[in-house]
């Protein structure tokens, strides 16, 4: 039995060897395939977590942008309201009216009757306009006392017509200036915080890849001594100086905007009388005429409009921004010795002017910010924001509060309010210009100091604004990685504004078509939902950088 078994095994040993070999190869191949499947699952899970983390950081960054705008807005509002004090003009008109009534009371009955019979309509219209303006705008007793005591006697008294015309232009100019300023401030804040957020995110990725075992989570705080965050521009001093440049719009840029708006308002609203009835359709046409004169009447003119001087200072005034904002202190003035003292020593030669305090990292941020502001994408998104804010003023506030017509779309209100709304025909409803100015005077305070700020909330609903922020936040990873690693940027790092319009300046990891689709609104379609598509489109650039810093790429970042 045993010998037969041996003979059978000897005759089939080749078959057994082949069978065992096949089983071994199959087992090894199966284990290899399983390991690859597990690796792919882990990689997909890691990518999904990283993408979700990127989206979460992006959304949190946009909330920070909104809070920052609400914090900065009262500063520029105070400056604009102080430069265009419509309430003080109203109080001067009230003072003149009181003086006129006092003089009329002291005269005889014959003179009074002759005066009233001579100009009944003029006095009555002025009284109605003034009472309407006073009742519907912000005029407080404390403001009346301060203005009447501080403004009288210091300048030549103005006539009644001059005061009415000045009140008309002042009320319109400051409301429109605030709308332009809050729209520009929103865009500037989005650019600044998303550029810094992108750099901080990249520095956290580098920190995670450099020490994966010590700290498996992505953190904005780096406690190591390798100074990775400073290499990628995440140092506190650079960020602080960069954010300081919003001081220019808050204290200087709005004045230039006010000048353009005031000139347009005088040209469009100047011929109108305060007692003239204005329909809602005509008011919308007048507002559109002012916007055309400020922004440009054609798409080509709007594209050529340069908003950069309103938002950032020229290079030669950057140091003055640091001094004015308190970031740096001016050097103490040197006192020359008196010429009457013969024993005084000769003054040393004048020291050379201090070197500019703009570092290379800060200069890159400012240059990229300037390129974004000069791009067609910026102009397109700004136009949409202005459409939203002016629509909020005309289609919501003017319709409901001046014309007593239901707004086009129900405006969200935190508390229910009782409002007198009639069913007047919007095509035929008309009110006096004085009533419109009263609503604009009140809305100027709400635009700058409203809580909650309905105009800022309306701009948050513009999806193109978030898509524009997503393009900034999720692009240009390759350039940032090269700068952080000490790699000298090539000639492709500098582009012309024309190239920026094609999406090839700050979107090196996205094609021009993808960048254009991110901010373009088609007639039958919409924009990406909360910028998810834009982040996914730019993920290839981030993944490439991740491969470099983790050593998987050919050109690993060292140092």
PDB file of N, CA and C in Angstrom, residues 192 196 199-200 232-245 361-362 365:
ATOM      1  N   UNK A 192      -8.090  89.904   0.425  1.00  0.00           N
ATOM      2  CA  UNK A 192      -7.038  89.866   1.434  1.00  0.00           C
ATOM      3  C   UNK A 192      -7.105  88.596   2.277  1.00  0.00           C
ATOM      4  N   UNK A 196      -4.464  85.291   2.351  1.00  0.00           N
ATOM      5  CA  UNK A 196      -3.806  84.858   3.582  1.00  0.00           C
ATOM      6  C   UNK A 196      -4.259  83.464   3.987  1.00  0.00           C
ATOM      7  N   UNK A 199      -2.333  80.880   1.953  1.00  0.00           N
ATOM      8  CA  UNK A 199      -0.954  80.719   2.398  1.00  0.00           C
ATOM      9  C   UNK A 199      -0.894  79.986   3.732  1.00  0.00           C
ATOM     10  N   UNK A 200      -1.812  80.293   4.626  1.00  0.00           N
ATOM     11  CA  UNK A 200      -1.823  79.593   5.915  1.00  0.00           C
ATOM     12  C   UNK A 200      -2.157  78.121   5.740  1.00  0.00           C
ATOM     13  N   UNK A 232       6.531  80.244   4.240  1.00  0.00           N
ATOM     14  CA  UNK A 232       5.373  80.291   3.365  1.00  0.00           C
ATOM     15  C   UNK A 232       4.535  81.528   3.584  1.00  0.00           C
ATOM     16  N   UNK A 233       5.046  82.537   4.240  1.00  0.00           N
ATOM     17  CA  UNK A 233       4.365  83.803   4.350  1.00  0.00           C
ATOM     18  C   UNK A 233       3.350  83.885   5.464  1.00  0.00           C
ATOM     19  N   UNK A 234       3.368  82.947   6.399  1.00  0.00           N
ATOM     20  CA  UNK A 234       2.379  82.938   7.461  1.00  0.00           C
ATOM     21  C   UNK A 234       2.929  83.578   8.724  1.00  0.00           C
ATOM     22  N   UNK A 235       3.733  84.620   8.600  1.00  0.00           N
ATOM     23  CA  UNK A 235       4.247  85.301   9.778  1.00  0.00           C
ATOM     24  C   UNK A 235       3.320  86.452  10.130  1.00  0.00           C
ATOM     25  N   UNK A 236       3.228  86.741  11.397  1.00  0.00           N
ATOM     26  CA  UNK A 236       2.256  87.696  11.911  1.00  0.00           C
ATOM     27  C   UNK A 236       2.527  89.103  11.389  1.00  0.00           C
ATOM     28  N   UNK A 237       3.780  89.512  11.321  1.00  0.00           N
ATOM     29  CA  UNK A 237       4.100  90.880  10.935  1.00  0.00           C
ATOM     30  C   UNK A 237       3.699  91.154   9.482  1.00  0.00           C
ATOM     31  N   UNK A 238       3.979  90.203   8.594  1.00  0.00           N
ATOM     32  CA  UNK A 238       3.591  90.384   7.194  1.00  0.00           C
ATOM     33  C   UNK A 238       2.074  90.448   7.043  1.00  0.00           C
ATOM     34  N   UNK A 239       1.377  89.562   7.723  1.00  0.00           N
ATOM     35  CA  UNK A 239      -0.089  89.573   7.650  1.00  0.00           C
ATOM     36  C   UNK A 239      -0.657  90.869   8.209  1.00  0.00           C
ATOM     37  N   UNK A 240      -0.085  91.355   9.295  1.00  0.00           N
ATOM     38  CA  UNK A 240      -0.597  92.583   9.918  1.00  0.00           C
ATOM     39  C   UNK A 240      -0.397  93.778   8.988  1.00  0.00           C
ATOM     40  N   UNK A 241       0.755  93.874   8.364  1.00  0.00           N
ATOM     41  CA  UNK A 241       1.006  94.982   7.451  1.00  0.00           C
ATOM     42  C   UNK A 241       0.118  94.888   6.217  1.00  0.00           C
ATOM     43  N   UNK A 242      -0.087  93.671   5.750  1.00  0.00           N
ATOM     44  CA  UNK A 242      -0.907  93.503   4.557  1.00  0.00           C
ATOM     45  C   UNK A 242      -2.358  93.911   4.822  1.00  0.00           C
ATOM     46  N   UNK A 243      -2.899  93.509   5.951  1.00  0.00           N
ATOM     47  CA  UNK A 243      -4.275  93.883   6.277  1.00  0.00           C
ATOM     48  C   UNK A 243      -4.409  95.367   6.577  1.00  0.00           C
ATOM     49  N   UNK A 244      -3.310  96.015   6.937  1.00  0.00           N
ATOM     50  CA  UNK A 244      -3.362  97.444   7.235  1.00  0.00           C
ATOM     51  C   UNK A 244      -3.715  98.270   6.000  1.00  0.00           C
ATOM     52  N   UNK A 245      -3.488  97.728   4.812  1.00  0.00           N
ATOM     53  CA  UNK A 245      -3.723  98.512   3.601  1.00  0.00           C
ATOM     54  C   UNK A 245      -5.207  98.781   3.351  1.00  0.00           C
ATOM     55  N   UNK A 361       7.894  89.240   0.778  1.00  0.00           N
ATOM     56  CA  UNK A 361       6.643  88.503   0.957  1.00  0.00           C
ATOM     57  C   UNK A 361       5.444  89.438   0.894  1.00  0.00           C
ATOM     58  N   UNK A 362       5.551  90.587   1.534  1.00  0.00           N
ATOM     59  CA  UNK A 362       4.464  91.559   1.484  1.00  0.00           C
ATOM     60  C   UNK A 362       4.281  92.112   0.078  1.00  0.00           C
ATOM     61  N   UNK A 365       2.240  89.745  -2.001  1.00  0.00           N
ATOM     62  CA  UNK A 365       0.816  89.841  -1.675  1.00  0.00           C
ATOM     63  C   UNK A 365       0.179  91.077  -2.315  1.00  0.00           C
TER      64      UNK A 365
END
